[in-house]
Coordinates of C-alpha atoms and ligand atoms in Angstrom, one line a residue:
X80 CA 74.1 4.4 80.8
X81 CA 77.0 6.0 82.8
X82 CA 76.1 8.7 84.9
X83 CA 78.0 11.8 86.0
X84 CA 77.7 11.3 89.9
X85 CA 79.3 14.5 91.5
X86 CA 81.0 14.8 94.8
X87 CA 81.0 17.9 96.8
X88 CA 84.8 18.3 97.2
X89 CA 85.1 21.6 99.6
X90 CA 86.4 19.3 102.7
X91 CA 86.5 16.1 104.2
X92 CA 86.2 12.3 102.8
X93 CA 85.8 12.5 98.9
X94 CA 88.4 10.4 97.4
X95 CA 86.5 7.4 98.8
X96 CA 83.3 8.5 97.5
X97 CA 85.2 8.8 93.8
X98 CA 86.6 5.5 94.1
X99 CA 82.9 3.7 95.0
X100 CA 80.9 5.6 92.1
X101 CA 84.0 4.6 89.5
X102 CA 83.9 1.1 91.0
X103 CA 79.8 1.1 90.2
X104 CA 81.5 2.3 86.6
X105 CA 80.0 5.7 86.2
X106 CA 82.2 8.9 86.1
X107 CA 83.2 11.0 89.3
X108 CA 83.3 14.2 89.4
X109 CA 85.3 16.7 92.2
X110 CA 82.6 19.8 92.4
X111 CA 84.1 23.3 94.1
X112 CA 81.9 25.5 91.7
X113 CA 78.7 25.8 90.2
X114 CA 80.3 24.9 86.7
X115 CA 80.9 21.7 88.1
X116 CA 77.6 21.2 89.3
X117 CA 75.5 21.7 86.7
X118 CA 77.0 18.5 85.2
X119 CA 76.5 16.4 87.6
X120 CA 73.7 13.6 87.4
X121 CA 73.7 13.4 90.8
X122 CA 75.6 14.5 93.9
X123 CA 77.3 12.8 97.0
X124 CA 77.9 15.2 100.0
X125 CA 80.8 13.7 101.7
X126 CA 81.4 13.2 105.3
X127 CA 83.6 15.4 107.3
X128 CA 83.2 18.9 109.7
X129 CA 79.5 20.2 108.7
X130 CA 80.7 23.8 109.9
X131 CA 83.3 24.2 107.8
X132 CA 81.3 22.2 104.8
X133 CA 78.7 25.5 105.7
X134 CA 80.8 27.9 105.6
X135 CA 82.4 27.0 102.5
X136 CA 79.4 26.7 100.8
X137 CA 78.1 30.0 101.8
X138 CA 81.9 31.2 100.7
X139 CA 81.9 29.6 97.3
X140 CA 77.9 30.8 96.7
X141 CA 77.2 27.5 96.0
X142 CA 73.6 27.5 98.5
X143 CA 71.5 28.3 95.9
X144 CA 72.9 26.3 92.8
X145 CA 72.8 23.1 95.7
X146 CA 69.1 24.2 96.6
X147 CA 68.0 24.4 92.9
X148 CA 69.7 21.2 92.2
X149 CA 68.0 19.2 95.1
X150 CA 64.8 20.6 93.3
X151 CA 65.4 18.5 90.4
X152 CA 68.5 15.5 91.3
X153 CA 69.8 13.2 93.5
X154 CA 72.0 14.3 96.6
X155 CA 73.3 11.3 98.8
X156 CA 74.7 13.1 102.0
X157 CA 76.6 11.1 104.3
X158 CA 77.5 11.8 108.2
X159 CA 78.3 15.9 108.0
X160 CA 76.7 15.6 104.6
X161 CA 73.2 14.4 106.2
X162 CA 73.8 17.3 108.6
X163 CA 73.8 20.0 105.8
X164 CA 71.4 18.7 104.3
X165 CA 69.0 18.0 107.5
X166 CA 66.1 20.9 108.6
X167 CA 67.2 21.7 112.2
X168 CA 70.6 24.2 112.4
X169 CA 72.2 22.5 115.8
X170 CA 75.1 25.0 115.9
X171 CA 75.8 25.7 112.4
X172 CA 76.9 29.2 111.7
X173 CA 74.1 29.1 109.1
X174 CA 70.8 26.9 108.3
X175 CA 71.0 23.6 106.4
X176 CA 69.5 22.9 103.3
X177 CA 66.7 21.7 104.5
X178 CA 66.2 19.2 101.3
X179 CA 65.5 16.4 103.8
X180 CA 62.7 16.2 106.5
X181 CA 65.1 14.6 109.5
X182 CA 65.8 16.3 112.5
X183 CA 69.4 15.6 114.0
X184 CA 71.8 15.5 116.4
X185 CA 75.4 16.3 116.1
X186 CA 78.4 14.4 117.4
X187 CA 75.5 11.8 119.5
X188 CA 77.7 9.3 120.1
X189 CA 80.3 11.1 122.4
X190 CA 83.4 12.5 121.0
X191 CA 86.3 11.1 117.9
X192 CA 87.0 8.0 120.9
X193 CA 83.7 7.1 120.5
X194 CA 83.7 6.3 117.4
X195 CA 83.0 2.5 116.2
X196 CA 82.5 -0.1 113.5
X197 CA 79.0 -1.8 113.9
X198 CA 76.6 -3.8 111.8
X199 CA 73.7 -2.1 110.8
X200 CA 71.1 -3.5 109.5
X201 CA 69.6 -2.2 105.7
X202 CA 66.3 -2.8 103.8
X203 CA 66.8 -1.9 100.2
X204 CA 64.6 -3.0 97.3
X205 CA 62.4 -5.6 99.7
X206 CA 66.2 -7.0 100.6
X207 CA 67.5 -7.3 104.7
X208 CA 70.8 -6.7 103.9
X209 CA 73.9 -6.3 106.8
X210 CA 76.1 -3.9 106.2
X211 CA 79.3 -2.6 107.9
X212 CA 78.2 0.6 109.8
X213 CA 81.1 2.9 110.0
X214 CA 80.6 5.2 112.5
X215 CA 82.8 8.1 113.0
X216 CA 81.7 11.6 115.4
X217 CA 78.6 10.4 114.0
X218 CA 75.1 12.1 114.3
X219 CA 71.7 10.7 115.3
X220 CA 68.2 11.2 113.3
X221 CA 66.2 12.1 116.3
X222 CA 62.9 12.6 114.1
X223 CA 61.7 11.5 110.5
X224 CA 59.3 13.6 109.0
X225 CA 56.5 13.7 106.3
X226 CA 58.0 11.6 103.1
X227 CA 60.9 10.5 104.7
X228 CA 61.3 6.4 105.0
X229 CA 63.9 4.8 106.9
X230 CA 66.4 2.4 105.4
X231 CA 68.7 1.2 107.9
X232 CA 68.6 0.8 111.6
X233 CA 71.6 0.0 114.2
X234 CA 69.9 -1.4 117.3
X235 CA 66.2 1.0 117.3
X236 CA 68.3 4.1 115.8
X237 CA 67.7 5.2 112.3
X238 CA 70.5 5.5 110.5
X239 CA 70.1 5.6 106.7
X240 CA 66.9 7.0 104.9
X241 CA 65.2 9.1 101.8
X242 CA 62.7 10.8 100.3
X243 CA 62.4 10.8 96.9
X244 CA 65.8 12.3 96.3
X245 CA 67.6 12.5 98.7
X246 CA 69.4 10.1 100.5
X247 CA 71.2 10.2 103.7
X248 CA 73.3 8.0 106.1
X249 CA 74.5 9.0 109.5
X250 CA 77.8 6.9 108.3
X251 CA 80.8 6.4 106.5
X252 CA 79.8 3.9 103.4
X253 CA 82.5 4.8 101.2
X254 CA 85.0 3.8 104.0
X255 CA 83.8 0.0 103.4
X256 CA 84.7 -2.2 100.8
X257 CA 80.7 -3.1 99.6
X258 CA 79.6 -0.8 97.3
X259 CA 76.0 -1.5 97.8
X260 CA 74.9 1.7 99.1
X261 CA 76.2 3.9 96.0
X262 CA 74.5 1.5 93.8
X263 CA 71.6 1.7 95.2
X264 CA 72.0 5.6 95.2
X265 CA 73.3 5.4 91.8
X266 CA 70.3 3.2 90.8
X267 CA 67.2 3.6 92.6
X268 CA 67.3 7.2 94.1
X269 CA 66.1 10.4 91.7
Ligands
LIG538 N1 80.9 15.4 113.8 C1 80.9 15.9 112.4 C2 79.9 17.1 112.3 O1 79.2 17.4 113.3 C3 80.5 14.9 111.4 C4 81.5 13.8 111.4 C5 81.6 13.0 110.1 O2 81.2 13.5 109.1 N2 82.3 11.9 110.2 O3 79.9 17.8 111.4

């Protein structure tokens, strides 16, 4: 059945993200307000500048409705998106969701030169699979906690995993052509 898979449109890389979940043939949809939201299936939280994502979502009121929906749906968050929705603040001008138990660090691979196309290395439904890694101001998960498994490594570093929910990659795949990651969001998570 086709699914309403939202994509938190405030700033940063959602066309992509619209393109991959119409590609998996379910229906996108841009979400700027709580109307929005409360049709979505799910939700994508794009990459981009997590302190501006903050302090538009503080802006536009939309903590609590994103909360309350994290209670209940899917969110994928990817790059800044992981970042809001991760448990330590790391020099946000407000807390994260908190709707994942990862601890992070921002920017971990240096600065927007450092940024780099790898093969990372994915383990989804008993599958290895290899999957272009892109990589761009990218964050590190420094810690998993309680409930959290890890999905995809680069070298020892873990960069994809979930709970039962939620789902988060520390990069860009929307900005490949494989769309295996939103199917398996799409599919499996929630
Ligand atoms: N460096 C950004 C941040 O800290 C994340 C970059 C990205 O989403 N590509 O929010």
């Amino acid at each position: 059945m086709k699914q309403i898979i939202g994509v938190l449109s405030l700033q940063g890389d959602f066309l992509k993200h619209k393109q991959a979940i119409e590609q998996c043939g379910h229906h996108a949809l841009y979400v700027r307000d709580f109307e929005n939201l409360k049709k979505c299936d799910k939700l994508i939280i794009p990459g981009g500048e997590s302190t501006t994502m903050l302090l538009l979502i503080e802006k536009l009121e939309l903590r609590q409705p994103l909360l309350e929906f994290g209670q209940t749906k899917a969110i994928m968050g990817t790059c800044a998106g992981l970042i809001v929705l991760a448990t330590n603040r790391e020099h946000l001008p407000s807390d994260p969701l908190k709707l994942i138990d990862v601890k992070i660090k921002r920017n971990a691979y240096g600065r927007q030169v450092d940024s780099f196309i790898d093969t990372v290395k994915l383990k989804l439904n008993g599958k290895d699979i290899d999957f272009e890694g892109v990589f761009i101001r990218a964050p590190k998960i420094m810690e998993l906690g309680q409930n959290v498994i890890p999905l995809g490594y680069h070298g020892k570093d873990v960069v994809m995993a979930r709970n039962e929910r939620i789902l988060v990659a520390t990069f860009h795949p929307e900005l490949t052509n494989a769309v295996t990651i939103h199917r398996y969001f799409i599919d499996k998570v929630g």
